[in-house]
Tab-separated table of C-alpha atoms in Angstrom:
chain	number	residue	atom	x	y	z
A	1	GLY	CA	-71.141	-28.899	24.040
A	2	GLN	CA	-68.526	-29.039	26.394
A	3	ASN	CA	-64.389	-28.662	24.469
A	4	ILE	CA	-61.046	-27.720	26.191
A	5	ASP	CA	-59.011	-28.113	22.984
A	6	GLN	CA	-55.098	-27.416	23.065
A	7	PRO	CA	-51.864	-28.191	20.342
A	8	THR	CA	-51.733	-32.144	20.794
A	9	GLU	CA	-47.374	-32.151	21.517
A	10	MET	CA	-44.525	-28.987	21.204
A	11	THR	CA	-40.690	-29.399	21.594
A	12	ALA	CA	-38.663	-26.985	22.788
A	13	THR	CA	-35.131	-26.826	23.368
A	14	GLU	CA	-32.979	-26.465	27.660
A	15	GLY	CA	-33.464	-22.964	28.613
A	16	ALA	CA	-35.652	-21.348	26.180
A	17	ILE	CA	-39.161	-19.816	26.615
A	18	VAL	CA	-42.673	-22.437	25.554
A	19	GLN	CA	-46.376	-21.505	25.608
A	20	ILE	CA	-48.894	-23.828	26.035
A	21	ASN	CA	-52.756	-22.414	24.588
A	22	CYS	CA	-56.384	-23.024	25.783
A	23	THR	CA	-59.515	-22.450	24.300
A	24	TYR	CA	-61.689	-23.454	25.960
A	25	GLN	CA	-65.748	-23.367	24.944
A	26	THR	CA	-68.354	-24.318	28.447
A	27	SER	CA	-71.352	-24.075	30.405
A	28	GLY	CA	-70.469	-21.330	32.530
A	29	PHE	CA	-66.436	-20.525	33.743
A	30	ASN	CA	-65.628	-20.801	37.569
A	31	GLY	CA	-62.151	-20.863	37.071
A	32	LEU	CA	-59.495	-22.238	34.785
A	33	PHE	CA	-56.565	-24.305	35.631
A	34	TRP	CA	-53.264	-25.417	34.237
A	35	TYR	CA	-51.450	-28.916	35.885
A	36	GLN	CA	-48.284	-30.946	35.307
A	37	GLN	CA	-48.230	-34.540	34.785
A	38	HIS	CA	-45.623	-36.377	33.847
A	39	ALA	CA	-45.783	-39.746	32.171
A	40	GLY	CA	-47.029	-42.464	34.888
A	41	GLU	CA	-47.301	-40.192	36.836
A	42	ALA	CA	-51.025	-38.728	39.322
A	43	PRO	CA	-51.338	-34.719	38.004
A	44	THR	CA	-50.486	-32.122	39.926
A	45	PHE	CA	-51.446	-28.187	40.297
A	46	LEU	CA	-49.736	-25.944	38.807
A	47	SER	CA	-51.561	-22.669	38.692
A	48	TYR	CA	-55.358	-21.353	39.023
A	49	ASN	CA	-57.133	-18.424	36.603
A	50	VAL	CA	-60.316	-16.805	37.407
A	51	LEU	CA	-59.853	-13.238	36.640
A	52	ASP	CA	-58.412	-11.490	33.007
A	53	GLY	CA	-55.120	-11.245	33.054
A	54	LEU	CA	-51.255	-13.128	33.892
A	55	GLU	CA	-50.110	-15.195	37.110
A	56	GLU	CA	-46.289	-15.800	37.812
A	57	LYS	CA	-45.035	-18.426	40.146
A	58	GLY	CA	-41.461	-18.717	39.393
A	59	ARG	CA	-40.605	-19.653	36.220
A	60	PHE	CA	-44.306	-20.355	35.187
A	61	SER	CA	-46.956	-18.072	34.264
A	62	SER	CA	-50.499	-18.699	33.830
A	63	PHE	CA	-52.445	-16.288	31.742
A	64	LEU	CA	-56.254	-16.202	31.015
A	65	SER	CA	-58.551	-13.954	28.803
A	66	ARG	CA	-62.190	-14.513	29.955
A	67	SER	CA	-63.664	-13.022	26.753
A	68	LYS	CA	-61.454	-14.622	24.442
A	69	GLY	CA	-61.944	-17.770	26.082
A	70	TYR	CA	-58.025	-18.356	26.337
A	71	SER	CA	-55.704	-19.209	28.514
A	72	TYR	CA	-52.165	-20.083	28.144
A	73	LEU	CA	-49.859	-21.397	30.171
A	74	LEU	CA	-45.665	-20.178	30.128
A	75	LEU	CA	-42.804	-21.814	30.850
A	76	LYS	CA	-39.191	-20.096	31.053
A	77	GLU	CA	-35.738	-20.906	31.331
A	78	LEU	CA	-36.576	-24.357	30.248
A	79	GLN	CA	-35.292	-27.470	31.972
A	80	MET	CA	-35.561	-31.722	31.089
A	81	LYS	CA	-37.171	-32.119	34.110
A	82	ASP	CA	-40.339	-30.063	32.490
A	83	SER	CA	-40.051	-32.671	29.640
A	84	ALA	CA	-44.495	-33.399	31.122
A	85	SER	CA	-47.893	-33.583	29.876
A	86	TYR	CA	-49.663	-29.905	30.541
A	87	LEU	CA	-53.573	-30.136	31.163
A	88	CYS	CA	-55.707	-27.626	31.502
A	89	ALA	CA	-58.932	-27.143	32.695
A	90	VAL	CA	-62.297	-25.640	33.609
A	91	LYS	CA	-64.816	-25.515	36.259
A	92	ASP	CA	-67.789	-24.998	34.409
A	93	SER	CA	-71.265	-22.850	36.181
A	94	ASN	CA	-71.859	-26.271	37.677
A	95	TYR	CA	-68.120	-26.286	39.782
A	96	GLN	CA	-67.761	-29.735	37.779
A	97	LEU	CA	-63.912	-29.494	35.741
A	98	ILE	CA	-64.157	-29.990	32.075
A	99	TRP	CA	-60.786	-31.214	31.285
A	100	GLY	CA	-58.385	-30.869	27.671
A	101	ALA	CA	-56.919	-33.895	26.228
A	102	GLY	CA	-53.384	-32.230	27.127
A	103	THR	CA	-50.075	-30.925	25.791
A	104	LYS	CA	-47.134	-33.114	25.913
A	105	LEU	CA	-43.693	-31.237	25.490
A	106	ILE	CA	-40.929	-32.069	24.922
A	107	ILE	CA	-37.870	-30.946	26.564
A	108	LYS	CA	-34.036	-31.616	23.856
A	109	PRO	CA	-30.785	-30.686	24.886
B	1	GLY	CA	-50.979	-29.168	52.746
B	2	ALA	CA	-53.525	-30.764	51.031
B	3	VAL	CA	-52.295	-33.980	50.375
B	4	VAL	CA	-53.535	-36.950	48.906
B	5	SER	CA	-53.505	-40.402	49.400
B	6	GLN	CA	-53.798	-43.676	47.289
B	7	HIS	CA	-53.775	-47.224	47.868
B	8	PRO	CA	-51.976	-49.528	46.824
B	9	SER	CA	-49.646	-48.314	43.706
B	10	TRP	CA	-49.864	-51.255	42.136
B	11	VAL	CA	-52.299	-54.857	41.543
B	12	ILE	CA	-51.809	-58.068	40.190
B	13	CYS	CA	-53.934	-60.403	39.668
B	14	LYS	CA	-55.246	-63.168	38.128
B	15	SER	CA	-59.050	-61.978	35.706
B	16	GLY	CA	-62.761	-62.120	38.125
B	17	THR	CA	-60.685	-60.588	41.218
B	18	SER	CA	-62.202	-58.070	43.206
B	19	VAL	CA	-59.176	-55.231	44.002
B	20	LYS	CA	-60.390	-52.416	46.204
B	21	ILE	CA	-58.792	-49.120	45.890
B	22	GLU	CA	-58.888	-46.767	48.961
B	23	CYS	CA	-58.204	-42.907	48.713
B	24	ARG	CA	-57.880	-41.064	51.636
B	25	SER	CA	-57.502	-37.558	52.488
B	26	LEU	CA	-54.579	-36.624	54.968
B	27	ASP	CA	-54.975	-32.584	56.152
B	28	PHE	CA	-58.260	-31.673	55.054
B	29	GLN	CA	-61.914	-32.919	54.820
B	30	ALA	CA	-63.626	-33.658	51.093
B	31	THR	CA	-67.232	-34.078	50.600
B	32	THR	CA	-67.247	-34.455	47.023
B	33	MET	CA	-63.885	-37.191	46.106
B	34	PHE	CA	-63.550	-37.925	41.932
B	35	TRP	CA	-62.027	-40.976	40.271
B	36	TYR	CA	-60.797	-41.205	36.835
B	37	ARG	CA	-59.367	-43.938	35.103
B	38	GLN	CA	-56.409	-43.080	32.119
B	39	PHE	CA	-55.359	-45.229	29.433
B	40	PRO	CA	-51.160	-44.838	28.440
B	41	LYS	CA	-51.104	-41.791	26.171
B	42	GLN	CA	-54.878	-40.629	26.987
B	43	SER	CA	-56.794	-38.593	28.634
B	44	LEU	CA	-57.874	-38.484	31.624
B	45	MET	CA	-61.697	-39.547	32.238
B	46	LEU	CA	-63.494	-39.289	34.790
B	47	MET	CA	-65.543	-41.889	35.513
B	48	ALA	CA	-67.898	-40.940	38.805
B	49	THR	CA	-67.829	-38.075	41.704
B	50	SER	CA	-67.892	-39.994	45.221
B	51	ASN	CA	-70.142	-38.009	47.607
B	52	GLU	CA	-69.978	-38.001	51.121
B	53	GLY	CA	-72.464	-40.020	53.007
B	54	SER	CA	-74.609	-40.448	48.863
B	55	LYS	CA	-75.130	-42.371	46.028
B	56	ALA	CA	-71.542	-41.683	43.862
B	57	THR	CA	-72.728	-39.417	40.264
B	58	TYR	CA	-71.410	-42.110	37.216
B	59	GLU	CA	-70.299	-41.179	33.732
B	60	GLN	CA	-72.066	-41.904	31.321
B	61	GLY	CA	-71.123	-45.401	30.360
B	62	VAL	CA	-69.334	-46.378	32.843
B	63	GLU	CA	-71.086	-49.449	35.302
B	64	LYS	CA	-71.455	-48.657	38.370
B	65	ASP	CA	-72.610	-52.080	39.727
B	66	LYS	CA	-68.988	-53.046	38.478
B	67	PHE	CA	-66.834	-49.779	39.822
B	68	LEU	CA	-68.516	-49.713	43.659
B	69	ILE	CA	-67.670	-46.179	45.057
B	70	ASN	CA	-68.483	-46.569	48.888
B	71	HIS	CA	-67.392	-41.990	50.390
B	72	ALA	CA	-68.178	-42.978	54.246
B	73	SER	CA	-65.971	-40.437	55.779
B	74	LEU	CA	-64.400	-37.180	54.985
B	75	THR	CA	-61.007	-38.318	54.555
B	76	LEU	CA	-62.179	-41.840	52.572
B	77	SER	CA	-63.654	-43.107	49.615
B	78	THR	CA	-62.692	-46.745	48.332
B	79	LEU	CA	-63.497	-47.620	44.336
B	80	THR	CA	-63.841	-51.722	43.774
B	81	VAL	CA	-62.856	-52.864	40.339
B	82	THR	CA	-65.970	-56.139	40.853
B	83	SER	CA	-64.440	-59.637	38.917
B	84	ALA	CA	-62.031	-57.528	37.137
B	85	HIS	CA	-60.907	-57.834	33.428
B	86	PRO	CA	-58.075	-57.481	31.568
B	87	GLU	CA	-59.951	-54.780	29.894
B	88	ASP	CA	-60.265	-53.008	33.158
B	89	SER	CA	-56.287	-52.441	33.106
B	90	SER	CA	-56.146	-49.191	33.335
B	91	PHE	CA	-53.896	-46.122	35.747
B	92	TYR	CA	-56.896	-45.154	38.023
B	93	ILE	CA	-57.055	-41.773	40.273
B	94	CYS	CA	-58.622	-40.362	42.830
B	95	SER	CA	-58.440	-36.608	43.192
B	96	ALA	CA	-60.479	-34.100	45.601
B	97	SER	CA	-60.474	-31.019	47.168
B	98	PRO	CA	-61.080	-29.529	50.233
B	99	ALA	CA	-64.669	-28.917	52.146
B	100	GLY	CA	-65.984	-25.928	52.048
B	101	GLY	CA	-62.918	-24.326	50.093
B	102	GLY	CA	-64.639	-22.436	46.744
B	103	GLY	CA	-64.674	-22.757	43.474
B	104	ASN	CA	-60.451	-21.882	43.254
B	105	GLN	CA	-59.950	-24.635	45.579
B	106	PRO	CA	-57.846	-27.328	43.064
B	107	GLN	CA	-58.286	-30.720	42.690
B	108	HIS	CA	-55.556	-32.759	44.908
B	109	PHE	CA	-54.797	-35.760	43.227
B	110	GLY	CA	-53.151	-39.456	44.655
B	111	ASP	CA	-50.180	-40.617	43.240
B	112	GLY	CA	-52.860	-43.298	41.423
B	113	THR	CA	-53.071	-47.250	42.078
B	114	ARG	CA	-51.866	-49.292	38.248
B	115	LEU	CA	-54.069	-52.247	37.793
B	116	SER	CA	-52.742	-55.310	35.778
B	117	ILE	CA	-55.124	-57.636	34.757
B	118	LEU	CA	-53.425	-60.873	33.939
């Protein structure tokens, strides 16, 4: 079956750095996406990786290793507004998006 | 760019009512739109894939006669929850990707519809 694993919850301090990991086992791979979802709101797109390596976008970076079936989302200079759930999703061989359960990130002052 | 509009944002209605939710891609065409449901503190659950001009593809366990999907144009898909009951109360979210954009196109989400059935 297809499976995406990410931690259920993480806590970090304002101003610090946090890394949210995602491992996947899917039938084929056509890219990995990270989304941010604030409570009660719809997800918003953060990043896309299809080749190995690091993609940087401001305070957020996303890394992919296809051979390891592994990705992480790195958030720097954490702000209170970064408190949200972070969803990892992979497009399989049929270009269907397989979603992880999400990681709830709690930022403390 | 890539804005998806979903309407209404909130619906509160009596049990037995049918509720229609609209999803529009405002600045792009979408041959495929997706309907999700999310219960509190749970992950997104794909309900169905809406295909322009053809029947929707429903996920296992989702009743197609209860959740009617119509995708009559490249910019509009509708989800109708027929004869809604309290257990249908949930957060319904649609998403879409630009047509012909390739596998790297992210899904862009509407703001969601919070449905409460009394």
